[in-house]
Coordinates of C-alpha atoms in Angstrom, one line a residue:
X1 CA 26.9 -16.1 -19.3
X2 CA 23.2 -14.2 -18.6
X3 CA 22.6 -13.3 -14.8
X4 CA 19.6 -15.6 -15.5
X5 CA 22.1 -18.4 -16.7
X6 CA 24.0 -18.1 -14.0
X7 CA 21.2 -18.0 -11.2
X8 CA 19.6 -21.3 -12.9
X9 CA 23.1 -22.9 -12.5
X10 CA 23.3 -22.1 -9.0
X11 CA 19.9 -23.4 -8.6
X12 CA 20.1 -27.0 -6.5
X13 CA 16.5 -27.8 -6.4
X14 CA 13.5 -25.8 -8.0
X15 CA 11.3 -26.7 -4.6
X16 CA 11.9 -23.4 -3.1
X17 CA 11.2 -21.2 -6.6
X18 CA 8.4 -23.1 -7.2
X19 CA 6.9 -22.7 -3.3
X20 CA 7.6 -19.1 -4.2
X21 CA 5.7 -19.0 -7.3
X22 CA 2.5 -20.6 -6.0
X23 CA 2.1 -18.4 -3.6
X24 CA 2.9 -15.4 -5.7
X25 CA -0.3 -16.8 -7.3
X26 CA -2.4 -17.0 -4.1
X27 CA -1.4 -13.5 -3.3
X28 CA -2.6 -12.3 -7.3
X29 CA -5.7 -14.7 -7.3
X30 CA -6.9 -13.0 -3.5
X31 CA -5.8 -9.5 -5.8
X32 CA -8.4 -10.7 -8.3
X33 CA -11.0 -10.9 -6.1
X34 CA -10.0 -7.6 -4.3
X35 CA -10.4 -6.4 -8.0
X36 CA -14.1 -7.9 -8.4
X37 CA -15.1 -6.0 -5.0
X38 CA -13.8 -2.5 -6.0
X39 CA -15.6 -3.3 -9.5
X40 CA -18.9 -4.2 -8.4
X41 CA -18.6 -1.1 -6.1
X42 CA -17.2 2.0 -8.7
X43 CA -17.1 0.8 -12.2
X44 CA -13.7 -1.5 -13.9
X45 CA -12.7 2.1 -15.5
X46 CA -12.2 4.4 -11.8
X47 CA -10.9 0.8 -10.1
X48 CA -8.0 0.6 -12.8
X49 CA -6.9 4.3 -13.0
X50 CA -6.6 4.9 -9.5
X51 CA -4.8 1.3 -8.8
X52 CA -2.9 2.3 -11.6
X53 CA -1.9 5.9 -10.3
X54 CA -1.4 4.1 -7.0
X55 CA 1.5 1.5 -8.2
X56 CA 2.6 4.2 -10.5
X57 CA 3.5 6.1 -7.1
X58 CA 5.1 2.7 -5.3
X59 CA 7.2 1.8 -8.5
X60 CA 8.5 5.4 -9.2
X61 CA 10.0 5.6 -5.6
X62 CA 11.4 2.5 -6.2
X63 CA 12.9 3.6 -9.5
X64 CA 14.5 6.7 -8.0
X65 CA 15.8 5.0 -5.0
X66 CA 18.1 3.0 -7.3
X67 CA 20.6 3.1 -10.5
X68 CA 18.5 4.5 -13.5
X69 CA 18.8 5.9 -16.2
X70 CA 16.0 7.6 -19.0
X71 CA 15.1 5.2 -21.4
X72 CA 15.7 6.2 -25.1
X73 CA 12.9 7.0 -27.6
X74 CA 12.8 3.5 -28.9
X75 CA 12.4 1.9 -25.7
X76 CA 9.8 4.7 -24.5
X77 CA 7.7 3.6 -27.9
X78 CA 8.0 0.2 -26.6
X79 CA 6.9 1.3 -23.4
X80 CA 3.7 3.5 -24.5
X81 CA 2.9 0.4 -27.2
X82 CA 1.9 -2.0 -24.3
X83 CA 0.5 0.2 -21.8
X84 CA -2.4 1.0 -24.3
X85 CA -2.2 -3.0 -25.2
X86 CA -2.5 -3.4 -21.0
X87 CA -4.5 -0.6 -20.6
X88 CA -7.0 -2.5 -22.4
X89 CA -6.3 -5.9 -21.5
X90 CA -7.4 -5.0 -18.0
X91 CA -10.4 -3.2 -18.8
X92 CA -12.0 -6.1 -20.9
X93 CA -11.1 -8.4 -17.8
X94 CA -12.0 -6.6 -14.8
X95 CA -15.2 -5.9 -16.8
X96 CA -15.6 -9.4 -17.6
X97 CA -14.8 -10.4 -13.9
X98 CA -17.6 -8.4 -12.4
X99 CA -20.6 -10.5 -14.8
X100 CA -19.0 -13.8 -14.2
X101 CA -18.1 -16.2 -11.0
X102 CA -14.5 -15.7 -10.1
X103 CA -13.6 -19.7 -10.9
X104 CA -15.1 -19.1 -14.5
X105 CA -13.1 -15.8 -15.0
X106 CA -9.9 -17.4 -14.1
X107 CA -10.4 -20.5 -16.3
X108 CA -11.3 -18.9 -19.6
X109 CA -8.2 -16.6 -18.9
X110 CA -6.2 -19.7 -18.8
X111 CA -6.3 -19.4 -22.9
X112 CA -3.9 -16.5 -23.4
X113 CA -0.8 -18.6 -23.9
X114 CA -2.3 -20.6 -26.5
X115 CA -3.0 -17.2 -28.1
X116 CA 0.4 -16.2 -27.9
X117 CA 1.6 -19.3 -29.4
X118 CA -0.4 -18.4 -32.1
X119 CA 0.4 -15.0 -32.6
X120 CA 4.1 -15.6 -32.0
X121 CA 3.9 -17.1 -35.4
X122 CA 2.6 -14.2 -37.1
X123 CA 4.3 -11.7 -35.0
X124 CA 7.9 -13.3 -34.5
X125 CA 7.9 -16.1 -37.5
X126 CA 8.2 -18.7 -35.2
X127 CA 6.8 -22.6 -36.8
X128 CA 4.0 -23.4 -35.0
X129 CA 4.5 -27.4 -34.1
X130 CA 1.9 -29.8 -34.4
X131 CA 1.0 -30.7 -30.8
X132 CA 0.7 -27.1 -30.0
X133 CA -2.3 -27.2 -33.0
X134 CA -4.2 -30.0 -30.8
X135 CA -3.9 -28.0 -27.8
X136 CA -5.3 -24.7 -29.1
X137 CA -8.1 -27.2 -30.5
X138 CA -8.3 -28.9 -27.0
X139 CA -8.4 -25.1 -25.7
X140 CA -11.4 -24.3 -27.8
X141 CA -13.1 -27.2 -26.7
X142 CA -12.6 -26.2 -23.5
X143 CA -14.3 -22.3 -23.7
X144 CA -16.8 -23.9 -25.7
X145 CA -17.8 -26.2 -22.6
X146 CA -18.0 -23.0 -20.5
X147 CA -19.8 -21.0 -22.5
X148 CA -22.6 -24.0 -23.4
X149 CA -22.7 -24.5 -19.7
X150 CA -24.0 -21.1 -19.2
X151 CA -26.8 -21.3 -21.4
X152 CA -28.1 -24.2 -18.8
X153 CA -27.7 -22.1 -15.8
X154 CA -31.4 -20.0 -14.9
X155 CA -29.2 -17.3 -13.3
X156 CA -26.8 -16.8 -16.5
X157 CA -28.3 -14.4 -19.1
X158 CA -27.0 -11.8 -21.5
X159 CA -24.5 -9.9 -19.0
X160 CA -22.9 -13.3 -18.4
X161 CA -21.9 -14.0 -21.8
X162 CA -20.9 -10.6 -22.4
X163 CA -18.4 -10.9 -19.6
X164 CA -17.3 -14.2 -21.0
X165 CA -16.5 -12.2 -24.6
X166 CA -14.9 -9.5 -22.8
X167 CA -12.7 -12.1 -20.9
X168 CA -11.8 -13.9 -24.0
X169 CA -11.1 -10.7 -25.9
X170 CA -8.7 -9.6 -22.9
X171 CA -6.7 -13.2 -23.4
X172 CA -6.2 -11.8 -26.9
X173 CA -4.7 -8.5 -26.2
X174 CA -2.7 -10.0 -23.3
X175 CA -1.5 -12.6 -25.8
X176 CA 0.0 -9.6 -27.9
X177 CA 1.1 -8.4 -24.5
X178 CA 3.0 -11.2 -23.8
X179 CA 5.1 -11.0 -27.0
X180 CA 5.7 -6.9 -26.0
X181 CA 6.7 -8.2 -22.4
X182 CA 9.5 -10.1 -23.9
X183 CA 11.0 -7.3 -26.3
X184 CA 10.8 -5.2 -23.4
X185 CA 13.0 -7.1 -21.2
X186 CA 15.8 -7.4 -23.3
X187 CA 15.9 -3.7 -23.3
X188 CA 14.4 -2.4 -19.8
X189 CA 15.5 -3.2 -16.4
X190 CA 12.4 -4.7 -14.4
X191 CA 11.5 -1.4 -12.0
X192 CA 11.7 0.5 -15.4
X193 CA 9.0 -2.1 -16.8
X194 CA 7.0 -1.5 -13.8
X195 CA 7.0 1.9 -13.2
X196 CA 6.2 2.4 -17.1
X197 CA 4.0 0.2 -17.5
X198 CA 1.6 1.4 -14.2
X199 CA 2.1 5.3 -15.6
X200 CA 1.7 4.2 -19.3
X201 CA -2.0 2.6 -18.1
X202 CA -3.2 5.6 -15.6
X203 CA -2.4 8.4 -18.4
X204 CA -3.7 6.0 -21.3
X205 CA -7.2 5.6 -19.0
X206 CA -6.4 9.3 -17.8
X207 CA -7.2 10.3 -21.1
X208 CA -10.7 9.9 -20.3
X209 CA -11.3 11.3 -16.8
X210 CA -12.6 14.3 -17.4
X211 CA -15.7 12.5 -18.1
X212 CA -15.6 9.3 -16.4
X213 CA -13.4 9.6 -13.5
X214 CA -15.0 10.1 -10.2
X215 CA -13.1 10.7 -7.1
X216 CA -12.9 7.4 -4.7
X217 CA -15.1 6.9 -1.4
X218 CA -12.3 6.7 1.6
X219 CA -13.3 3.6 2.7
X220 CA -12.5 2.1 -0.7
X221 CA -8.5 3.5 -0.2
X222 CA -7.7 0.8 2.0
X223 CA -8.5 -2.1 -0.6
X224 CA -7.0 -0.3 -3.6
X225 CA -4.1 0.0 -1.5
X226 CA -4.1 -3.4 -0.7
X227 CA -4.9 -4.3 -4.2
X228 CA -1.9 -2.5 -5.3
X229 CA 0.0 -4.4 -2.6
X230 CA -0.9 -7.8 -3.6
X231 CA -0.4 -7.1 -7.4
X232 CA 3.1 -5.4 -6.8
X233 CA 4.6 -8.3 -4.4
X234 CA 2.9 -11.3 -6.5
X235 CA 4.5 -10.0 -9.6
X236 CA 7.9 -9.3 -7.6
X237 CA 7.9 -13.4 -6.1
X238 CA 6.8 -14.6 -9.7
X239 CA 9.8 -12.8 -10.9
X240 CA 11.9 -14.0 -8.6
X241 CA 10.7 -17.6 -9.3
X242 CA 11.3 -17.6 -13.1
X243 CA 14.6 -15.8 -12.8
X244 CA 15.8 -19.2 -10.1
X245 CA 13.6 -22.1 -12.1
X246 CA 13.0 -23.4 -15.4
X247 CA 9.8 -22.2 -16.8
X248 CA 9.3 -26.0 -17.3
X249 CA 8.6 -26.6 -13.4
X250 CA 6.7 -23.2 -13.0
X251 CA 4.2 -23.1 -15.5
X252 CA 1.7 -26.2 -14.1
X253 CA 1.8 -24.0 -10.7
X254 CA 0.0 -21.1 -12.2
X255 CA -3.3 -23.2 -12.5
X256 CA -3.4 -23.1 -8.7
X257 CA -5.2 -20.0 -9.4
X258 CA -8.1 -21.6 -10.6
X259 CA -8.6 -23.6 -6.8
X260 CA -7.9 -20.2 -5.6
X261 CA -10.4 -18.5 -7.5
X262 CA -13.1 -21.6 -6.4
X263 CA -12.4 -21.2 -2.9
X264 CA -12.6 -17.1 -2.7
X265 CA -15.2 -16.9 -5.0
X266 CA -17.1 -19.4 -2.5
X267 CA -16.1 -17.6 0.8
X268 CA -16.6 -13.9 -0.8
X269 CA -19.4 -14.1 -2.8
X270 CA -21.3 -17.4 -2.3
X271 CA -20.4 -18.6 -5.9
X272 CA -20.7 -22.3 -6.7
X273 CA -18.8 -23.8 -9.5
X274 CA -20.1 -25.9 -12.1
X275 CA -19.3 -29.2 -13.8
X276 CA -18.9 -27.6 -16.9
X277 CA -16.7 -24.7 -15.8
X278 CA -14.6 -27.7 -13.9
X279 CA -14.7 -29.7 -17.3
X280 CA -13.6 -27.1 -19.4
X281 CA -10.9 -25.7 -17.2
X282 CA -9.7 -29.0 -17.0
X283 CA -9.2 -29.3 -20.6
X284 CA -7.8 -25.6 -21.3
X285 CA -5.3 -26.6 -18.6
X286 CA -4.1 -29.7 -20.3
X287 CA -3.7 -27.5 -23.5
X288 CA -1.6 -25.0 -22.4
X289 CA 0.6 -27.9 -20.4
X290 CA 0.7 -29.2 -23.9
X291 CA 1.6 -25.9 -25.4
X292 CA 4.1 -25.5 -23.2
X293 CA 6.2 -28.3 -24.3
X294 CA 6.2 -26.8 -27.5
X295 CA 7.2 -23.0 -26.3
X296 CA 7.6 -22.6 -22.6
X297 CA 8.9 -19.5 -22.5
X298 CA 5.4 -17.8 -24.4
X299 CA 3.4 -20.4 -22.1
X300 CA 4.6 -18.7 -18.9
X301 CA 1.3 -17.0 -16.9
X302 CA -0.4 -13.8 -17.2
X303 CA 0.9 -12.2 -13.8
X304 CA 4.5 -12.7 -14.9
X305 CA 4.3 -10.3 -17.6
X306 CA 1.6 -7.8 -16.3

């Protein structure tokens, strides 16, 4: 039996996993916004290297402060394949994330598992079931009620919509993501995973420095620290949730984020949300609900596999 198995077995009630989860997702939704600040004040490109060197640092002392061993070639390939895949999945949404309100952001991000459903059939053969068609359609719908909503906002323009393409293009990437997330944990322990992953992104992105990195103002450490804080321990407690609870019970908890994104994006940056954003939230939510009946395991959230 798995270690997995055997913690589900042992599992009396999924209450306290799923109490964990949500608030794994508070921590990562008030890490989003932390994100949108350091954006907004030096560019999605210097935020993401140097929170990326930064966790690099925090996950290679915990690697080296436990059991380890160097990963083989095959595994490394595995490794380098989705930092570049991560690498840009975080640049198209922190970009994304500065041009739109945080609520909107969140909601159109909510599409990635329907685009790993999807791609899980090209990539992995697996037979894409019918009620998982009507909830990609329903999740269509849904961005398409976003995106017309913006066109009827006076303070929307070109720089909005290009955020809502780079967001959607990030679901996509992070939808291929996904699928890497899963070969890589049958083959990597998860402090391998993380420490990889955060050094696979900062020498990806470091590959560029010379001519876009700039070196951070010191009142800006603090919040990157704290960013990398709140990324790090919400990933950590979502762990810990799926590895004690059927994915079953903790995928409708990761759509907390979007009240968590309405209420920070109020308080921080005096954003209002729309009908239209509610509306179509609402229905991408339903869809991936409905997709995860069909595949839970590719329906489980973006910060699980990050």
């Amino acid at each position: 039996m798995s270690v997995k198995s055997s913690s589900l077995a042992g599992a009396i009630s999924p209450t306290i996993p799923v109490l964990v989860c949500m608030f794994a997702i508070f921590l990562l939704s008030g890490m989003d916004a932390a994100m949108k600040v350091l954006v907004i004040a030096v560019g999605v490109y210097n935020t993401v290297l140097w929170r990326s060197m930064l966790a690099t640092v925090v996950a290679g002392t915990g690697w080296l402060a436990g059991p380890r061993s160097l990963p083989s070639a095959s595994v490394l390939k595995l490794h380098a394949l989705r930092a570049v895949v991560g690498s840009t999945v975080l640049l198209c949404f922190f970009w994304g994330l500065a041009r739109l309100p945080l609520a909107e952001a969140i909601g159109l991000s909510f599409v990635a598992p329907l685009f790993a459903l999807l791609l899980a059939a090209l990539l992995l053969g697996e037979r894409i079931q019918r009620q998982a068609i009507w909830a990609s359609l329903a999740g269509i719908a849904g961005v398409a009620i976003i995106v017309a909503g913006q066109f009827g906002q006076k303070t929307y323009g070109e720089d909005a919509l290009l955020g809502t393409a780079a967001v959607l293009a990030s679901t996509v990437f992070y939808a291929y993501n996904l699928i890497l997330a899963r070969q890589q944990a049958l083959v990597a322990k998860p402090v391998e995973i993380m420490l990889f992953q955060n050094l696979g992104v900062a020498v990806t992105l470091g590959l560029a420095a010379p001519w876009l990195a700039v070196a951070l103002p010191s009142n800006l450490w603090l919040p990157l620290a704290g960013v990398t804080a709140l990324s790090l321990a919400g990933q950590f407690l979502m762990s810990w949730a799926y590895a004690r609870a059927e994915a079953q019970y903790l995928i409708p908890t990761e759509y907390s984020a979007f009240i968590w994104a309405m209420a920070l994006g109020w308080f921080f940056f005096d954003e209002a949300v729309t009908w239209t954003t509610l509306a179509g939230a609402g229905l991408i939510v339903a869809s991936c609900l409905i997709a995860a009946r069909s595949n839970p395991k590719l329906a489980e959230p973006i910060e699980a596999a990050v």
